């Protein structure tokens, strides 16, 4: 047995296993919802519901945006993924900003620390409206398997910057849709899961509308930026959606702006006022000022690996406090309807049907309050659960574990 | 179903009662301010502790420093805006369209209860809902005050990249953003007749009738071929889907159906299927959409709307949306998600205003 078949078998087993586990608790849920569709539909619906539910459970501070539709991938897409990518062999130099000629002088308001007058705002307005017209033609929608996101073409022969969580792996087939509705076929190239950066290319013959990449070397806090993309996925009735903002933080891991982003924007471009790509939309968090973009710098620092369709890096692990329980609202607190057998709650003797009344002395009034309280704990902490089991009051100590999301 | 109740001015309340309420309000205000100060202090600490390289909040696109530039516009428009409360909770802003106190606002926020209006000078006066345009979700309100100034409407279409200012009754605007998408129609949430189509068939053949929706109640069967919707010809499944997209929940459509050799007609009610069961857990995308601000209860289905990226709360809709000249390019009609606020364009808002006013006049004559 060679390595590939071992890997495939292992993956297949994992799939079967995880699917069985999903069905365990979703089918009763589907019944609850009184779905009386065909059996096939139930299974599909339950898988979708399961994925959505899992998504909800994994709710955390930072949220990966992007895939507007998170449907279960088809077997085909899965097979595609397993084929892996030795077939693509691209080595080319990154397109350079210089190719576009020297940047034009910007209106003075963009070098000021802060606009001071209505005239300054008018100057921004005039410049930005022109910019949207000139760069939006290079903004594309990507359809990769069952997920969709955005991207930006940076060379006339069709190299596209996007993010890892839309592409997921190298060598997958992509359909690119331009704002005018034109479609083109292509492939995903290199993926860096750690930074969430990814490269793709249109394989049909160009030239394609493009906009050159820029640089963050001279970037400042407060610099004005324009975000384009397809929030919510491609919509033929709606052109590319424009948002304006300023750079709030410049990190090596991410650029943060107040250009609001949404699912479907993932992979879309962040432009400087010269119309050059300086970031790629990646993640959002609770506040509307927490929008994170992959810095353009990382694409060029790893250009060779991206062009060679390498697949590397891991999604950063965020340790999440975890007891391994799920519950629903109950008049006395939170009624547990699921206890994970590998979780710390199970090990401490917590059972399905237990009603959690208090954690560490704090009263719990709903399932939401319960999970919010758990999430606020640190892995390693011990929590005291006061609960009702078959009419009896109990108190159980559980050590909080962590789980990657 | 009309959930809006008409109410008279609360001025009839005793002076003592109103003083007591004002006192409560001041207490509440003090709490809010204290809370705000604390939270500001907290954020500052966080920012300072973690990294020095943060842009200060005042310099954000819609931060205090940017809004300060627009004080002149606020000064000119603050008497054209009212803040509307129902039973003491602010539910919307209103746009003054007439010096006698007529205002437009967001109809679906006018819940049952006592309606009052806060003016720029800090006074609270009575207000009454006069007429409603359900289609556009606009209500005409009469505010019991004089000295109000009708908003000036802008001419010409809004353009992408244009600044879009949402003023309030204060000295600086509520928030600012830019126009994100050219004016377009916003469809209603997709409503269904409740059939699954046979996509292999060259015509619009029903594969299966879904339980609990309109088609089943009307008596459609699998194998039926749909040939028309409200007399518009349907050629295949795709054209059926496209045509039905124009109808919203609760509307009836007349389906022309061919069953074997018979031509039949069915009246079918459109429905939005309840996908999330008990409604307690919104989907992942929906949850993301709500991150950072609450979405309006009615946020879809407008014949024309400007989409802008201003971050507003649901209660900040109903007021005008201004350009840099301080003229209204639209009327904020819905907070639609994390990246989108919708405004009815000025032309449409003006048309709605005159037809609502005409209706109100007609109705008041009828009463006499």
XYZ file of C-alpha atoms in Angstrom:
773
model
C 0.000 0.000 0.000
C 1.576 3.265 -0.988
C 1.296 6.489 0.933
C -1.336 8.000 -1.288
C -3.763 5.139 -0.815
C -3.150 5.094 2.904
C -3.924 8.768 3.039
C -7.009 8.358 0.944
C -8.283 5.485 3.032
C -7.713 7.414 6.208
C -9.517 10.416 4.828
C -12.408 8.289 3.609
C -12.747 6.725 7.045
C -12.687 10.112 8.659
C -15.392 11.297 6.321
C -17.629 8.340 7.034
C -17.024 8.733 10.716
C -17.749 12.435 10.813
C -20.827 12.051 8.674
C -22.229 9.391 10.924
C -21.667 11.654 13.881
C -23.422 14.526 12.197
C -26.445 12.402 11.412
C -26.642 11.163 14.991
C -27.971 14.408 16.239
C -29.205 16.144 13.168
C -31.867 13.699 12.096
C -33.808 14.111 15.339
C -33.390 17.864 14.846
C -34.816 17.589 11.373
C -37.783 15.707 12.775
C -38.308 18.404 15.318
C -38.499 20.898 12.523
C -41.185 18.669 11.065
C -39.474 18.255 7.768
C -41.284 15.535 5.948
C -39.340 15.639 2.758
C -37.943 12.698 0.865
C -35.265 10.727 2.607
C -32.587 12.078 0.268
C -33.581 15.589 1.046
C -33.540 14.934 4.764
C -29.980 13.709 4.603
C -28.905 16.679 2.556
C -30.864 19.146 4.651
C -29.496 17.633 7.813
C -25.948 17.909 6.539
C -26.484 21.549 5.690
C -28.156 22.166 9.044
C -25.304 20.343 10.691
C -22.681 22.476 9.027
C -24.551 25.629 9.920
C -24.951 24.443 13.488
C -21.273 23.559 13.720
C -20.522 27.018 12.381
C -22.620 28.524 15.143
C -20.919 26.503 17.833
C -17.577 27.626 16.606
C -18.614 31.240 16.917
C -15.681 33.241 18.161
C -14.032 36.585 18.303
C -12.625 36.536 14.820
C -14.624 35.081 12.037
C -13.399 33.990 8.665
C -15.502 35.619 6.019
C -15.621 34.565 2.465
C -17.502 31.551 1.361
C -20.959 32.973 0.957
C -22.454 29.544 0.687
C -21.054 26.936 2.984
C -22.738 23.907 1.526
C -21.446 20.403 1.944
C -18.960 19.860 -0.814
C -19.940 17.336 -3.404
C -18.007 14.103 -3.784
C -16.596 15.486 -7.008
C -15.117 18.494 -5.342
C -13.729 16.237 -2.668
C -12.154 13.973 -5.284
C -10.749 17.035 -6.953
C -9.153 18.068 -3.725
C -7.590 14.646 -3.173
C -6.039 14.593 -6.595
C -3.694 17.191 -5.156
C -1.563 19.263 -7.358
C 1.547 18.093 -8.927
C 0.293 18.925 -12.410
C 0.516 22.692 -12.170
C 3.937 24.022 -12.879
C 4.055 27.761 -12.869
C 7.079 29.803 -12.139
C 6.872 33.378 -13.131
C 7.895 36.697 -11.801
C 5.357 38.642 -9.840
C 3.721 41.481 -11.751
C 5.295 44.686 -10.641
C 3.681 47.952 -9.785
C 6.254 49.670 -11.979
C 4.662 48.058 -15.012
C 1.805 50.480 -14.592
C 4.113 53.483 -14.801
C 4.899 55.996 -12.126
C 1.947 56.764 -9.857
C 0.088 59.977 -10.479
C 0.260 62.706 -7.877
C -2.556 62.420 -5.386
C -4.716 65.389 -4.339
C -3.221 67.084 -1.239
C -5.976 65.828 1.083
C -4.471 62.345 0.875
C -1.158 63.471 2.329
C -2.819 65.435 5.135
C -3.207 63.691 8.452
C -6.884 64.555 8.515
C -9.368 66.231 6.143
C -10.168 69.669 7.565
C -12.812 71.202 5.326
C -15.773 70.266 3.189
C -13.507 71.080 0.251
C -11.153 68.317 1.422
C -14.068 65.877 1.554
C -15.148 66.966 -1.906
C -11.682 66.241 -3.191
C -11.805 62.712 -1.687
C -15.241 62.165 -3.223
C -14.112 63.231 -6.665
C -11.022 61.037 -6.518
C -12.743 57.944 -5.094
C -15.615 57.954 -7.579
C -13.113 58.019 -10.435
C -11.068 55.279 -8.799
C -14.043 52.915 -8.444
C -14.747 53.214 -12.163
C -11.165 52.526 -13.155
C -10.408 49.541 -10.883
C -13.667 47.637 -10.502
C -13.328 45.929 -13.889
C -10.506 43.805 -12.445
C -12.527 42.572 -9.463
C -13.836 39.050 -9.981
C -16.068 36.550 -8.229
C -14.533 33.111 -7.698
C -16.597 29.964 -7.635
C -14.537 27.112 -6.245
C -16.507 23.952 -5.592
C -19.429 24.959 -3.443
C -17.919 28.136 -2.084
C -17.749 31.594 -3.591
C -15.563 34.561 -2.833
C -13.929 37.519 -4.505
C -10.543 38.108 -6.116
C -8.595 40.644 -8.139
C -6.783 40.193 -11.451
C -3.272 41.687 -11.234
C -1.829 40.855 -14.653
C -3.185 40.884 -18.223
C -2.613 37.116 -18.544
C -4.933 36.478 -15.603
C -3.100 36.023 -12.306
C -5.596 36.472 -9.479
C -4.945 37.312 -5.823
C -7.434 35.816 -3.392
C -7.532 34.041 -0.020
C -6.787 30.515 1.176
C -10.158 29.895 2.785
C -11.925 30.393 -0.545
C -9.502 28.190 -2.555
C -8.744 25.666 0.205
C -6.213 23.691 -1.870
C -4.102 24.058 -5.028
C -5.200 22.756 -8.422
C -8.945 23.133 -7.962
C -11.090 24.296 -10.818
C -12.314 27.869 -10.585
C -14.939 29.830 -12.480
C -14.129 33.541 -12.529
C -16.952 36.013 -13.172
C -16.122 39.570 -14.222
C -18.392 42.484 -13.244
C -19.805 42.584 -16.800
C -20.925 38.946 -16.418
C -18.124 37.489 -18.543
C -16.963 34.092 -17.264
C -13.546 32.430 -17.476
C -12.156 29.082 -16.368
C -9.078 28.693 -14.253
C -7.263 26.950 -11.402
C -6.151 27.631 -7.871
C -2.348 27.800 -7.451
C -0.431 28.193 -4.181
C -2.118 28.418 -0.796
C -0.694 29.701 2.495
C -3.221 28.778 5.151
C -1.220 30.564 7.831
C -1.593 34.010 6.252
C -4.807 33.124 4.378
C -3.122 34.170 1.122
C -3.722 32.357 -2.170
C -2.970 32.746 -5.854
C -5.139 31.577 -8.747
C -4.995 32.016 -12.475
C -7.314 32.234 -15.427
C -6.283 29.496 -17.871
C -8.173 30.906 -20.848
C -6.332 33.285 -23.144
C -6.398 36.963 -22.206
C -5.761 39.784 -22.143
C -7.913 40.300 -19.044
C -8.792 43.552 -17.322
C -6.320 43.932 -14.461
C -5.051 46.355 -11.885
C -1.427 46.342 -10.722
C -0.424 45.406 -7.178
C 1.027 48.057 -4.901
C 3.082 48.059 -1.743
C 2.610 48.796 1.930
C 6.182 50.038 2.425
C 5.125 53.677 2.515
C 1.747 53.053 4.136
C 0.620 55.067 7.141
C -2.053 54.756 9.762
C -5.046 56.753 8.628
C -4.258 56.256 4.947
C -7.474 56.199 2.914
C -8.335 52.864 1.306
C -11.086 51.532 -0.950
C -12.513 48.028 -0.540
C -14.306 46.311 -3.416
C -15.934 42.900 -3.512
C -19.112 40.897 -3.709
C -20.596 40.732 -0.188
C -23.146 37.927 -0.041
C -21.837 36.448 -3.324
C -22.217 37.426 -6.982
C -25.442 39.224 -7.859
C -26.057 39.944 -11.540
C -28.342 42.877 -10.620
C -25.632 44.574 -8.558
C -22.160 45.717 -9.609
C -19.092 45.468 -7.368
C -19.837 46.995 -3.948
C -17.586 49.897 -2.867
C -16.611 50.779 0.698
C -14.288 53.519 1.867
C -12.223 53.577 5.030
C -8.856 54.237 6.630
C -6.042 52.015 7.829
C -6.547 51.491 11.565
C -3.663 49.111 12.226
C -0.743 47.921 10.129
C 0.371 44.499 11.309
C 2.562 41.972 9.562
C -0.266 39.476 10.009
C -3.058 41.737 8.777
C -4.085 45.243 7.811
C -7.108 46.447 9.766
C -9.508 49.032 8.299
C -12.980 50.433 8.836
C -14.070 49.321 5.353
C -16.907 47.015 6.415
C -16.683 43.481 5.003
C -19.047 40.529 4.828
C -19.165 36.915 3.719
C -18.520 36.827 -0.041
C -16.028 39.714 0.148
C -13.230 37.278 1.033
C -10.421 37.516 -1.478
C -11.547 40.918 -2.715
C -9.055 43.772 -3.068
C -8.196 46.676 -0.799
C -6.859 49.553 -2.935
C -4.707 52.514 -2.032
C -5.674 55.846 -3.576
C -3.416 55.145 -6.562
C -5.697 52.227 -7.380
C -3.077 49.642 -6.510
C -3.869 46.507 -4.518
C -2.437 46.719 -0.988
C -4.496 44.050 0.779
C -6.899 41.163 0.284
C -10.073 40.833 2.427
C -9.814 38.009 4.924
C -11.587 38.202 8.279
C -13.982 40.241 10.371
C -14.853 40.519 14.022
C -17.661 41.908 16.185
C -17.091 45.592 15.634
C -17.682 47.263 12.264
C -14.157 48.715 12.631
C -12.660 45.221 12.762
C -12.112 44.256 9.152
C -8.878 42.436 8.388
C -7.024 42.194 5.085
C -4.051 40.010 4.127
C -1.138 42.444 3.518
C 0.070 42.529 -0.105
C 3.599 42.125 1.263
C 3.153 38.440 2.060
C 2.132 37.599 -1.521
C 5.447 38.859 -2.835
C 7.513 37.478 0.032
C 6.212 33.994 -0.858
C 5.672 34.516 -4.569
C 7.644 31.494 -5.734
C 5.765 29.077 -3.511
C 2.408 30.553 -4.534
C 3.297 30.373 -8.229
C 4.511 26.778 -7.863
C 1.117 25.846 -6.405
C 2.493 24.831 -3.041
C 0.130 24.151 -0.182
C 1.453 25.135 3.240
C 0.793 26.685 6.620
C -1.932 26.077 9.136
C -4.904 28.205 10.001
C -3.892 29.909 13.245
C -5.191 27.986 16.201
C -7.239 30.012 18.585
C -7.697 28.164 21.810
C -11.356 28.110 22.732
C -12.643 27.227 26.154
C -14.584 24.032 25.752
C -16.661 21.789 27.995
C -18.087 19.604 25.242
C -21.751 20.332 25.920
C -24.647 21.812 24.008
C -27.969 22.896 25.401
C -31.290 24.569 24.809
C -33.192 27.216 26.785
C -35.017 25.967 29.847
C -37.028 27.881 32.437
C -34.445 26.974 35.088
C -31.408 27.695 32.915
C -29.884 25.568 30.172
C -31.019 22.014 29.426
C -28.155 19.949 27.995
C -29.140 17.940 24.943
C -25.666 16.857 23.919
C -22.580 15.884 25.881
C -19.477 15.089 23.849
C -17.890 11.853 25.051
C -14.391 13.162 24.539
C -15.074 16.411 26.401
C -14.249 17.376 29.995
C -17.922 17.659 31.023
C -18.533 14.018 30.133
C -15.456 12.959 32.067
C -16.746 14.871 35.080
C -20.037 12.981 34.919
C -22.298 15.569 33.260
C -25.188 13.906 31.460
C -27.696 14.722 28.740
C -30.827 16.027 30.456
C -28.956 17.916 33.167
C -30.248 21.444 33.670
C -27.434 23.924 34.324
C -28.657 26.556 36.797
C -25.443 28.304 37.771
C -21.780 28.479 36.751
C -19.365 29.692 39.424
C -22.320 31.048 41.326
C -23.626 33.077 38.414
C -27.202 32.378 37.478
C -27.773 31.029 33.957
C -31.012 32.087 32.313
C -30.605 30.692 28.808
C -28.544 28.407 26.601
C -26.934 31.506 25.108
C -25.818 32.785 28.506
C -24.408 29.376 29.315
C -22.262 29.087 26.196
C -21.177 32.732 26.437
C -20.004 32.157 30.007
C -18.102 29.026 29.034
C -16.394 30.803 26.165
C -15.152 33.507 28.510
C -13.205 30.983 30.608
C -9.556 30.170 30.105
C -8.550 26.634 29.190
C -7.190 25.053 32.363
C -9.610 26.908 34.654
C -11.999 24.943 36.802
C -15.688 25.853 36.757
C -18.336 24.870 39.246
C -21.610 23.825 37.640
C -24.779 23.799 39.750
C -27.378 21.658 38.074
C -30.641 19.793 38.449
C -30.706 16.107 37.551
C -33.984 14.212 37.865
C -35.218 16.749 40.393
C -32.062 16.611 42.522
C -29.660 19.516 42.944
C -26.036 18.686 42.234
C -22.803 20.583 42.048
C -20.033 19.369 39.724
C -16.549 20.725 39.083
C -15.280 20.585 35.490
C -11.859 21.518 34.193
C -12.121 23.674 31.072
C -10.274 22.299 28.053
C -9.381 24.018 24.830
C -10.368 23.156 21.339
C -9.248 24.684 18.061
C -12.092 26.058 16.107
C -52.519 43.936 9.103
C -51.838 47.334 10.397
C -49.971 47.439 13.668
C -49.758 51.184 13.721
C -51.956 52.980 16.164
C -52.806 56.621 15.843
C -52.193 58.607 18.965
C -52.668 62.110 20.097
C -50.118 64.322 21.702
C -48.985 63.458 25.206
C -49.136 67.153 26.059
C -52.384 66.412 27.824
C -50.378 64.669 30.545
C -50.023 66.674 33.741
C -47.013 68.912 34.134
C -45.901 66.924 37.164
C -45.931 63.696 35.232
C -43.872 65.221 32.453
C -41.380 66.598 34.995
C -41.055 63.137 36.498
C -40.420 61.677 33.088
C -37.850 64.305 32.286
C -36.157 63.527 35.581
C -36.031 59.828 34.686
C -34.696 60.714 31.348
C -31.917 62.793 32.853
C -30.978 59.979 35.186
C -30.856 57.610 32.250
C -28.781 60.095 30.312
C -26.320 60.366 33.184
C -25.986 56.604 33.298
C -25.470 56.382 29.573
C -22.817 59.066 29.602
C -21.031 57.433 32.516
C -21.198 54.108 30.702
C -19.899 55.609 27.497
C -17.002 57.288 29.313
C -16.091 54.045 31.027
C -16.174 52.081 27.820
C -14.102 54.711 26.056
C -11.577 54.558 28.869
C -11.510 50.798 28.589
C -10.907 50.783 24.852
C -8.148 53.346 25.272
C -6.422 51.118 27.824
C -6.736 48.102 25.581
C -5.363 49.940 22.614
C -2.541 51.423 24.621
C -1.664 48.155 26.263
C -1.592 45.979 23.174
C 0.160 48.082 20.552
C 0.920 51.723 19.946
C 0.174 51.522 16.229
C -3.563 52.172 16.222
C -5.444 54.934 14.494
C -7.438 56.848 17.080
C -11.181 56.397 16.887
C -11.835 60.089 16.157
C -9.966 59.722 12.882
C -12.015 56.795 11.589
C -13.974 57.479 8.414
C -17.070 58.201 10.491
C -15.146 59.353 13.580
C -15.683 62.554 15.540
C -12.947 64.478 13.699
C -14.560 63.783 10.320
C -18.063 64.544 11.564
C -16.829 67.841 13.045
C -16.148 69.105 9.515
C -19.850 68.725 8.809
C -21.115 70.852 11.716
C -22.236 73.524 9.272
C -24.426 71.050 7.416
C -25.888 69.808 10.693
C -26.658 73.337 11.763
C -28.608 73.923 8.560
C -30.478 70.607 8.691
C -31.036 69.866 12.371
C -34.453 71.537 12.249
C -35.324 69.288 9.276
C -34.862 66.150 11.349
C -36.831 64.787 14.311
C -36.134 61.829 16.548
C -39.245 59.694 16.980
C -40.000 57.825 20.211
C -42.668 55.240 20.901
C -43.382 55.030 24.638
C -40.065 56.743 25.351
C -37.890 54.485 23.180
C -36.337 56.020 20.105
C -37.450 53.968 17.109
C -36.569 56.131 14.097
C -35.619 59.517 12.734
C -38.039 61.596 10.687
C -37.480 63.870 7.687
C -39.428 67.158 7.763
C -41.020 67.839 4.367
C -43.309 70.757 5.258
C -43.041 73.641 7.743
C -46.428 72.679 9.230
C -44.718 69.631 10.732
C -45.271 66.876 8.212
C -42.451 64.323 8.276
C -41.582 61.097 6.487
C -40.245 58.140 8.438
C -39.846 54.359 8.355
C -43.333 52.880 8.700
C -42.417 49.468 10.107
C -40.732 51.088 13.110
C -43.927 52.909 14.168
C -44.987 50.341 16.750
C -48.049 50.533 18.949
C -47.816 53.122 21.670
C -47.480 56.838 22.315
C -45.594 58.561 19.521
C -43.527 61.628 20.375
C -40.941 63.659 18.486
C -37.729 65.173 19.873
C -36.691 68.389 18.199
C -33.272 69.959 17.755
C -34.026 72.474 20.555
C -34.446 69.608 23.031
C -38.234 69.756 23.195
C -40.387 66.662 23.076
C -43.721 67.114 21.292
C -46.597 64.893 20.246
C -46.786 63.248 16.842
C -49.352 61.230 14.903
C -49.081 58.775 12.026
C -51.289 60.138 9.220
C -50.800 57.751 6.309
C -48.674 54.793 5.282
C -47.149 53.533 2.040
C -46.680 49.810 2.695
C -44.899 49.163 -0.585
C -42.021 51.505 0.275
C -42.303 51.248 4.071
C -42.765 55.009 4.438
C -45.108 56.691 6.935
C -46.316 60.290 6.890
C -46.233 61.714 10.414
C -47.619 65.030 11.675
C -45.371 66.543 14.327
C -47.039 68.982 16.709
C -44.521 71.818 16.370
C -43.869 74.981 14.415
C -40.612 76.443 13.162
C -39.542 73.222 11.498
C -37.682 73.508 8.234
C -38.490 71.278 5.244
C -35.514 69.352 3.934
C -34.071 70.460 0.612
C -33.946 67.652 -1.917
C -30.964 67.220 -4.225
C -31.339 66.925 -7.971
C -29.623 64.269 -10.047
C -28.757 60.663 -9.317
C -26.508 59.565 -6.471
C -23.144 58.235 -7.684
C -20.758 55.593 -6.331
C -18.078 57.176 -4.161
C -20.302 60.116 -3.228
C -20.272 61.054 0.458
C -23.548 60.163 2.167
C -24.240 61.982 5.436
C -26.874 60.920 7.955
C -27.732 63.979 10.076
C -29.640 63.956 13.334
C -30.904 66.652 15.660
C -27.455 67.199 17.184
C -24.680 69.639 16.263
C -22.799 67.068 14.189
C -24.192 64.281 12.007
C -24.922 60.763 13.270
C -22.572 59.127 10.768
C -21.045 59.334 7.312
C -20.333 56.816 4.565
C -20.141 56.612 0.794
C -22.580 55.439 -1.863
C -21.559 51.808 -2.552
C -23.795 50.788 -5.458
C -25.728 52.793 -8.077
C -29.473 53.124 -7.423
C -31.234 49.826 -8.082
C -34.219 47.727 -7.156
C -33.949 45.641 -3.965
C -35.928 42.445 -4.278
C -38.070 41.023 -1.519
C -36.967 37.980 0.377
C -37.578 35.054 -1.961
C -41.108 33.717 -1.565
C -42.150 30.360 -3.000
C -45.265 28.751 -4.404
C -43.889 25.492 -2.995
C -42.985 23.153 -5.830
C -39.835 21.393 -6.899
C -39.344 21.533 -10.658
C -38.245 18.755 -12.976
C -35.179 20.378 -14.476
C -34.780 17.684 -17.150
C -38.117 18.654 -18.641
C -38.018 21.261 -21.451
C -41.157 22.901 -20.045
C -42.024 23.955 -16.488
C -43.038 20.560 -15.143
C -43.624 20.062 -11.424
C -41.592 17.166 -10.041
C -42.907 17.403 -6.540
C -45.273 19.540 -4.500
C -43.759 20.570 -1.171
C -45.900 20.130 1.906
C -47.251 23.096 3.821
C -46.866 25.762 1.125
C -49.296 27.472 -1.281
C -49.115 25.015 -4.179
C -50.248 22.102 -2.028
C -53.148 24.084 -0.572
C -54.257 25.165 -4.053
C -54.213 21.562 -5.278
C -51.292 21.422 -7.709
C -49.898 17.961 -8.455
C -46.631 16.506 -9.655
C -46.633 16.238 -13.444
C -48.580 19.502 -13.837
C -47.027 21.896 -16.344
C -47.106 25.597 -15.418
C -47.731 27.642 -18.564
C -48.436 31.105 -17.158
C -48.121 33.310 -14.064
C -50.724 36.104 -13.892
C -51.156 35.636 -17.672
C -47.430 36.070 -18.402
C -46.226 33.138 -20.477
C -43.905 30.626 -18.826
C -41.712 28.555 -21.132
C -39.524 26.589 -18.752
C -38.470 26.200 -15.120
C -35.959 29.040 -15.377
C -38.527 31.533 -16.639
C -40.913 30.419 -13.888
C -38.319 31.085 -11.185
C -37.497 34.463 -12.690
C -41.129 35.539 -12.960
C -42.011 34.442 -9.441
C -39.100 36.493 -8.077
C -41.276 39.564 -8.677
C -43.831 38.507 -6.096
C -43.468 38.654 -2.357
C -44.795 36.842 0.651
C -48.547 36.995 1.052
C -49.275 37.892 -2.568
C -51.471 35.612 -4.675
C -50.480 34.521 -8.161
C -52.773 33.034 -10.774
C -51.085 29.995 -12.313
C -52.133 28.660 -15.705
C -51.595 24.910 -15.584
C -51.761 22.130 -18.121
C -52.739 18.793 -16.551
C -52.809 16.038 -19.154
C -55.232 17.524 -21.685
C -56.930 20.013 -19.359
C -56.147 23.701 -19.003
C -56.615 24.716 -15.366
C -56.103 27.802 -13.261
C -54.990 27.946 -9.644
C -54.785 30.848 -7.206
C -51.608 30.266 -5.155
C -50.306 32.220 -2.173
C -46.570 32.981 -2.061
C -44.754 32.126 1.140
C -41.276 32.420 2.593
C -40.538 28.978 4.006
C -39.507 28.912 7.634
C -36.049 27.413 7.329
C -34.607 27.809 10.774
C -37.246 25.848 12.661
C -37.710 27.662 15.961
C -35.914 30.725 14.662
C -33.411 30.689 17.486
C -30.240 30.192 15.490
C -29.619 32.325 12.423
C -27.333 30.856 9.746
C -23.620 31.569 9.629
C -23.921 34.174 6.911
C -26.866 35.819 8.617
C -24.943 35.929 11.886
C -21.987 37.604 10.162
C -24.341 40.058 8.566
C -25.455 41.179 12.013
C -21.952 41.525 13.459
C -21.628 45.088 14.637
C -25.141 46.389 14.093
C -28.717 45.266 14.277
C -30.578 44.899 10.991
C -33.961 46.622 10.435
C -37.025 44.444 10.754
C -37.984 45.284 7.206
C -34.813 45.484 5.160
C -35.761 44.114 1.726
C -38.188 44.830 -1.078
C -37.778 48.427 -2.271
C -38.594 49.508 -5.823
C -35.477 51.717 -5.846
C -32.701 52.213 -3.323
C -29.256 53.740 -2.914
C -26.910 51.348 -1.104
C -24.346 53.116 1.097
C -21.749 51.875 3.566
C -22.697 54.123 6.514
C -22.869 52.135 9.728
C -26.263 53.018 11.208
C -28.322 51.403 13.903
C -31.818 50.288 12.915
C -33.352 53.245 14.816
C -31.281 55.752 12.808
C -33.360 55.101 9.655
C -36.217 57.325 8.512
C -34.136 60.504 8.337
C -32.583 62.159 5.303
C -29.327 61.138 3.588
C -27.366 64.235 2.552
C -24.669 65.149 0.058
C -21.879 67.635 0.832
C -24.207 70.513 -0.126
C -26.480 69.511 2.745
C -29.224 68.478 0.341
C -31.066 65.166 0.602
C -30.085 62.563 -1.987
C -32.363 60.084 -0.260
C -34.324 58.914 2.759
C -32.654 56.212 4.885
C -35.087 53.313 4.774
C -33.271 50.256 6.175
C -30.173 48.992 7.879
C -29.727 45.905 5.731
C -26.563 44.292 7.087
C -22.968 44.805 8.151
C -21.964 46.420 4.857
C -25.211 48.001 3.682
C -27.728 50.700 4.489
C -30.486 51.488 1.982
C -31.991 54.875 1.178
C -34.931 55.621 -1.091
C -33.642 58.056 -3.734
C -34.806 61.687 -3.468
C -37.124 61.511 -6.483
C -38.975 58.484 -5.178
C -39.180 59.907 -1.650
C -40.710 63.135 -2.996
C -43.298 61.198 -5.028
C -44.227 59.130 -1.992
C -44.482 62.307 0.095
C -46.907 64.007 -2.271
C -49.130 60.959 -2.710
C -49.239 60.361 1.064
C -50.087 64.020 1.645
C -52.816 63.943 -1.000
C -54.249 60.827 0.606
C -54.176 62.419 4.038
C -56.018 65.503 2.768
C -58.637 63.357 1.031
C -59.178 61.268 4.148
C -59.551 64.289 6.398
C -62.166 65.735 4.004
C -63.983 62.423 4.071
C -64.125 62.599 7.843
C -65.949 65.933 7.794
